[in-house]
PDB file of C-alpha atoms in Angstrom:
ATOM      1  CA  MET A   1     -12.156 -11.529  -7.221  1.00 46.00           C
ATOM      2  CA  MET A   2      -8.489 -10.539  -6.965  1.00 51.00           C
ATOM      3  CA  CYS A   3      -9.407  -6.951  -6.006  1.00 52.00           C
ATOM      4  CA  LEU A   4     -11.475  -8.155  -3.066  1.00 54.00           C
ATOM      5  CA  LEU A   5      -8.704 -10.483  -1.972  1.00 81.00           C
ATOM      6  CA  LEU A   6      -6.133  -7.683  -1.993  1.00 79.00           C
ATOM      7  CA  GLY A   7      -8.505  -5.477  -0.003  1.00 79.00           C
ATOM      8  CA  GLU A   8      -8.897  -8.226   2.565  1.00 83.00           C
ATOM      9  CA  ILE A   9      -5.120  -8.689   2.716  1.00 85.00           C
ATOM     10  CA  LEU A  10      -4.494  -4.976   3.322  1.00 85.00           C
ATOM     11  CA  PHE A  11      -7.240  -4.898   5.955  1.00 86.00           C
ATOM     12  CA  PHE A  12      -5.745  -7.953   7.656  1.00 89.00           C
ATOM     13  CA  ILE A  13      -2.278  -6.342   7.588  1.00 89.00           C
ATOM     14  CA  LEU A  14      -3.678  -3.203   9.230  1.00 87.00           C
ATOM     15  CA  LEU A  15      -5.453  -5.364  11.809  1.00 89.00           C
ATOM     16  CA  LEU A  16      -2.204  -7.216  12.549  1.00 91.00           C
ATOM     17  CA  GLN A  17      -0.307  -3.943  12.849  1.00 90.00           C
ATOM     18  CA  CYS A  18      -2.818  -2.671  15.389  1.00 89.00           C
ATOM     19  CA  ALA A  19      -2.843  -5.953  17.320  1.00 90.00           C
ATOM     20  CA  THR A  20       0.946  -5.912  17.371  1.00 91.00           C
ATOM     21  CA  ALA A  21       0.895  -2.336  18.679  1.00 88.00           C
ATOM     22  CA  PHE A  22      -1.438  -3.480  21.460  1.00 88.00           C
ATOM     23  CA  GLY A  23       0.851  -6.405  22.245  1.00 87.00           C
ATOM     24  CA  ALA A  24       3.867  -4.112  22.330  1.00 86.00           C
ATOM     25  CA  VAL A  25       2.187  -1.752  24.790  1.00 86.00           C
ATOM     26  CA  MET A  26       1.117  -4.612  27.022  1.00 85.00           C
ATOM     27  CA  SER A  27       4.633  -6.088  27.091  1.00 85.00           C
ATOM     28  CA  LEU A  28       6.740  -2.996  27.671  1.00 82.00           C
ATOM     29  CA  ASP A  29       8.286  -4.473  30.805  1.00 85.00           C
ATOM     30  CA  ARG A  30       9.129  -7.825  29.149  1.00 87.00           C
ATOM     31  CA  LYS A  31      11.916  -7.191  26.647  1.00 85.00           C
ATOM     32  CA  ASN A  32      11.635 -10.552  24.825  1.00 86.00           C
ATOM     33  CA  ASP A  33       7.923 -10.092  24.170  1.00 83.00           C
ATOM     34  CA  LEU A  34       8.486  -6.497  23.136  1.00 84.00           C
ATOM     35  CA  SER A  35      11.187  -7.467  20.637  1.00 87.00           C
ATOM     36  CA  ARG A  36       8.900 -10.179  19.200  1.00 88.00           C
ATOM     37  CA  ALA A  37       6.148  -7.596  18.759  1.00 87.00           C
ATOM     38  CA  VAL A  38       8.535  -5.228  16.994  1.00 88.00           C
ATOM     39  CA  TYR A  39       9.787  -7.988  14.686  1.00 92.00           C
ATOM     40  CA  LEU A  40       6.220  -9.045  13.896  1.00 90.00           C
ATOM     41  CA  TYR A  41       5.268  -5.441  13.154  1.00 90.00           C
ATOM     42  CA  ILE A  42       8.216  -5.091  10.773  1.00 91.00           C
ATOM     43  CA  ALA A  43       7.421  -8.388   9.020  1.00 92.00           C
ATOM     44  CA  VAL A  44       3.744  -7.538   8.577  1.00 91.00           C
ATOM     45  CA  THR A  45       4.558  -4.029   7.388  1.00 91.00           C
ATOM     46  CA  TYR A  46       7.078  -5.401   4.902  1.00 93.00           C
ATOM     47  CA  THR A  47       4.272  -7.443   3.333  1.00 90.00           C
ATOM     48  CA  ALA A  48       2.304  -4.238   2.835  1.00 90.00           C
ATOM     49  CA  VAL A  49       5.442  -2.588   1.414  1.00 92.00           C
ATOM     50  CA  ILE A  50       5.607  -5.270  -1.270  1.00 91.00           C
ATOM     51  CA  TYR A  51       1.958  -4.922  -2.312  1.00 88.00           C
ATOM     52  CA  CYS A  52       1.884  -1.127  -2.220  1.00 89.00           C
ATOM     53  CA  GLY A  53       5.288  -0.834  -3.878  1.00 91.00           C
ATOM     54  CA  PHE A  54       4.153  -2.978  -6.797  1.00 90.00           C
ATOM     55  CA  GLY A  55       0.990  -0.881  -7.073  1.00 89.00           C
ATOM     56  CA  THR A  56       3.049   2.296  -7.283  1.00 90.00           C
ATOM     57  CA  VAL A  57       5.412   0.791  -9.861  1.00 90.00           C
ATOM     58  CA  LEU A  58       2.453  -0.396 -11.925  1.00 87.00           C
ATOM     59  CA  SER A  59       0.955   3.103 -11.907  1.00 86.00           C
ATOM     60  CA  GLN A  60       4.265   4.630 -12.981  1.00 86.00           C
ATOM     61  CA  GLU A  61       4.702   2.108 -15.779  1.00 86.00           C
ATOM     62  CA  TYR A  62       1.197   2.849 -17.001  1.00 84.00           C
ATOM     63  CA  GLU A  63       2.088   6.544 -17.201  1.00 82.00           C
ATOM     64  CA  SER A  64       5.167   5.739 -19.272  1.00 85.00           C
ATOM     65  CA  VAL A  65       2.997   4.028 -21.925  1.00 83.00           C
ATOM     66  CA  SER A  66       1.694   7.404 -23.078  1.00 80.00           C
ATOM     67  CA  ASN A  67       5.219   8.827 -23.306  1.00 81.00           C
ATOM     68  CA  ALA A  68       6.452   5.803 -25.252  1.00 82.00           C
ATOM     69  CA  ALA A  69       3.563   6.043 -27.695  1.00 81.00           C
ATOM     70  CA  MET A  70       4.144   9.780 -28.204  1.00 81.00           C
ATOM     71  CA  SER A  71       7.834   9.301 -28.875  1.00 82.00           C
ATOM     72  CA  SER A  72       7.323   6.530 -31.430  1.00 79.00           C
ATOM     73  CA  ASP A  73       7.656   7.332 -35.124  1.00 79.00           C
ATOM     74  CA  TRP A  74       3.968   7.361 -35.969  1.00 75.00           C
ATOM     75  CA  VAL A  75       3.665  10.593 -37.932  1.00 78.00           C
ATOM     76  CA  GLY A  76       4.286   9.083 -41.399  1.00 80.00           C
ATOM     77  CA  ALA A  77       2.777   5.680 -40.583  1.00 83.00           C
ATOM     78  CA  PRO A  78      -0.429   4.229 -42.078  1.00 87.00           C
ATOM     79  CA  VAL A  79      -3.689   5.681 -40.829  1.00 86.00           C
ATOM     80  CA  SER A  80      -4.703   2.523 -38.957  1.00 87.00           C
ATOM     81  CA  PHE A  81      -1.428   2.624 -36.994  1.00 85.00           C
ATOM     82  CA  GLN A  82      -1.908   6.331 -36.243  1.00 82.00           C
ATOM     83  CA  LYS A  83      -5.425   5.660 -34.954  1.00 86.00           C
ATOM     84  CA  SER A  84      -4.132   2.853 -32.745  1.00 86.00           C
ATOM     85  CA  ILE A  85      -1.403   5.050 -31.307  1.00 85.00           C
ATOM     86  CA  SER A  86      -3.784   7.966 -30.703  1.00 85.00           C
ATOM     87  CA  PHE A  87      -6.188   5.555 -28.970  1.00 86.00           C
ATOM     88  CA  MET A  88      -3.366   4.286 -26.747  1.00 84.00           C
ATOM     89  CA  ILE A  89      -2.364   7.848 -25.864  1.00 84.00           C
ATOM     90  CA  ALA A  90      -5.952   8.817 -25.046  1.00 84.00           C
ATOM     91  CA  ILE A  91      -6.474   5.783 -22.816  1.00 84.00           C
ATOM     92  CA  ALA A  92      -3.094   6.141 -21.088  1.00 81.00           C
ATOM     93  CA  ASN A  93      -3.737   9.823 -20.303  1.00 79.00           C
ATOM     94  CA  HIS A  94      -6.707   8.884 -18.104  1.00 79.00           C
ATOM     95  CA  GLY A  95      -4.314   7.367 -15.600  1.00 76.00           C
ATOM     96  CA  PHE A  96      -4.424   4.098 -13.747  1.00 80.00           C
ATOM     97  CA  THR A  97      -4.379   3.386 -10.049  1.00 80.00           C
ATOM     98  CA  PRO A  98      -4.727  -0.197  -8.865  1.00 83.00           C
ATOM     99  CA  THR A  99      -7.246  -0.474  -6.076  1.00 79.00           C
ATOM    100  CA  ALA A 100      -7.999  -2.972  -3.363  1.00 78.00           C
ATOM    101  CA  ALA A 101     -11.676  -3.844  -3.062  1.00 76.00           C
ATOM    102  CA  LYS A 102     -12.409  -1.060  -5.577  1.00 76.00           C
ATOM    103  CA  PHE A 103     -12.054   1.748  -3.039  1.00 79.00           C
ATOM    104  CA  VAL A 104      -8.530   1.743  -1.559  1.00 83.00           C
ATOM    105  CA  PRO A 105      -5.704   2.745  -3.897  1.00 85.00           C
ATOM    106  CA  VAL A 106      -2.733   0.413  -3.663  1.00 85.00           C
ATOM    107  CA  SER A 107       0.121   2.882  -3.516  1.00 88.00           C
ATOM    108  CA  ASN A 108       2.850   4.181  -1.258  1.00 90.00           C
ATOM    109  CA  SER A 109       0.486   6.796   0.191  1.00 91.00           C
ATOM    110  CA  THR A 110      -1.852   4.010   1.342  1.00 88.00           C
ATOM    111  CA  LEU A 111       1.120   2.278   2.961  1.00 89.00           C
ATOM    112  CA  MET A 112       2.088   5.448   4.782  1.00 92.00           C
ATOM    113  CA  ASN A 113      -1.508   5.903   5.965  1.00 89.00           C
ATOM    114  CA  MET A 114      -1.535   2.341   7.320  1.00 88.00           C
ATOM    115  CA  ILE A 115       1.726   2.874   9.189  1.00 89.00           C
ATOM    116  CA  SER A 116       0.556   6.242  10.489  1.00 90.00           C
ATOM    117  CA  GLU A 117      -2.718   4.821  11.793  1.00 88.00           C
ATOM    118  CA  SER A 118      -1.047   1.905  13.553  1.00 88.00           C
ATOM    119  CA  ILE A 119       1.564   4.173  15.161  1.00 89.00           C
ATOM    120  CA  SER A 120      -1.201   6.560  16.239  1.00 90.00           C
ATOM    121  CA  LEU A 121      -2.975   3.648  17.908  1.00 88.00           C
ATOM    122  CA  PHE A 122       0.294   2.634  19.568  1.00 87.00           C
ATOM    123  CA  MET A 123       0.793   6.146  20.934  1.00 89.00           C
ATOM    124  CA  PHE A 124      -2.804   6.311  22.146  1.00 89.00           C
ATOM    125  CA  LEU A 125      -2.491   2.958  23.919  1.00 86.00           C
ATOM    126  CA  LEU A 126       0.815   4.016  25.422  1.00 86.00           C
ATOM    127  CA  THR A 127      -0.757   7.216  26.759  1.00 88.00           C
ATOM    128  CA  MET A 128      -3.694   5.299  28.214  1.00 86.00           C
ATOM    129  CA  LYS A 129      -1.373   2.792  29.881  1.00 80.00           C
ATOM    130  CA  ASP A 130       0.687   5.621  31.407  1.00 77.00           C
ATOM    131  CA  LYS A 131      -2.488   7.192  32.822  1.00 78.00           C
ATOM    132  CA  ASN A 132      -3.545   3.906  34.389  1.00 76.00           C
ATOM    133  CA  ASP A 133      -0.126   3.228  35.948  1.00 70.00           C
TER     134      ASP A 133
END
């Protein structure tokens, strides 16, 4: 349930970024409206920064579990402890990437893709407006 909710949030953020880009293009001659659009874009993008930043940190922390288990003093420990540590190392080596809606990784690269797509839309709309004017 939480994965679907995060996917919907990221989709809604991308939708807001694109709508804000459209609003910015339509209000280029009105400075107050343009500044509101820029502030809204920054606020919406900052929300995505928080989610994607936590996803990246979570992935990095998951990778450090394997290193911590390897560096522990488990060589002379009881067999059950050694099996537990080797199981932790094996699981941690598979890697972990949190996803939104089970298909979009929540990471800094996803954030950069979202920003890139919204800026590309802004540039396209700006070009189209210049051709019509």
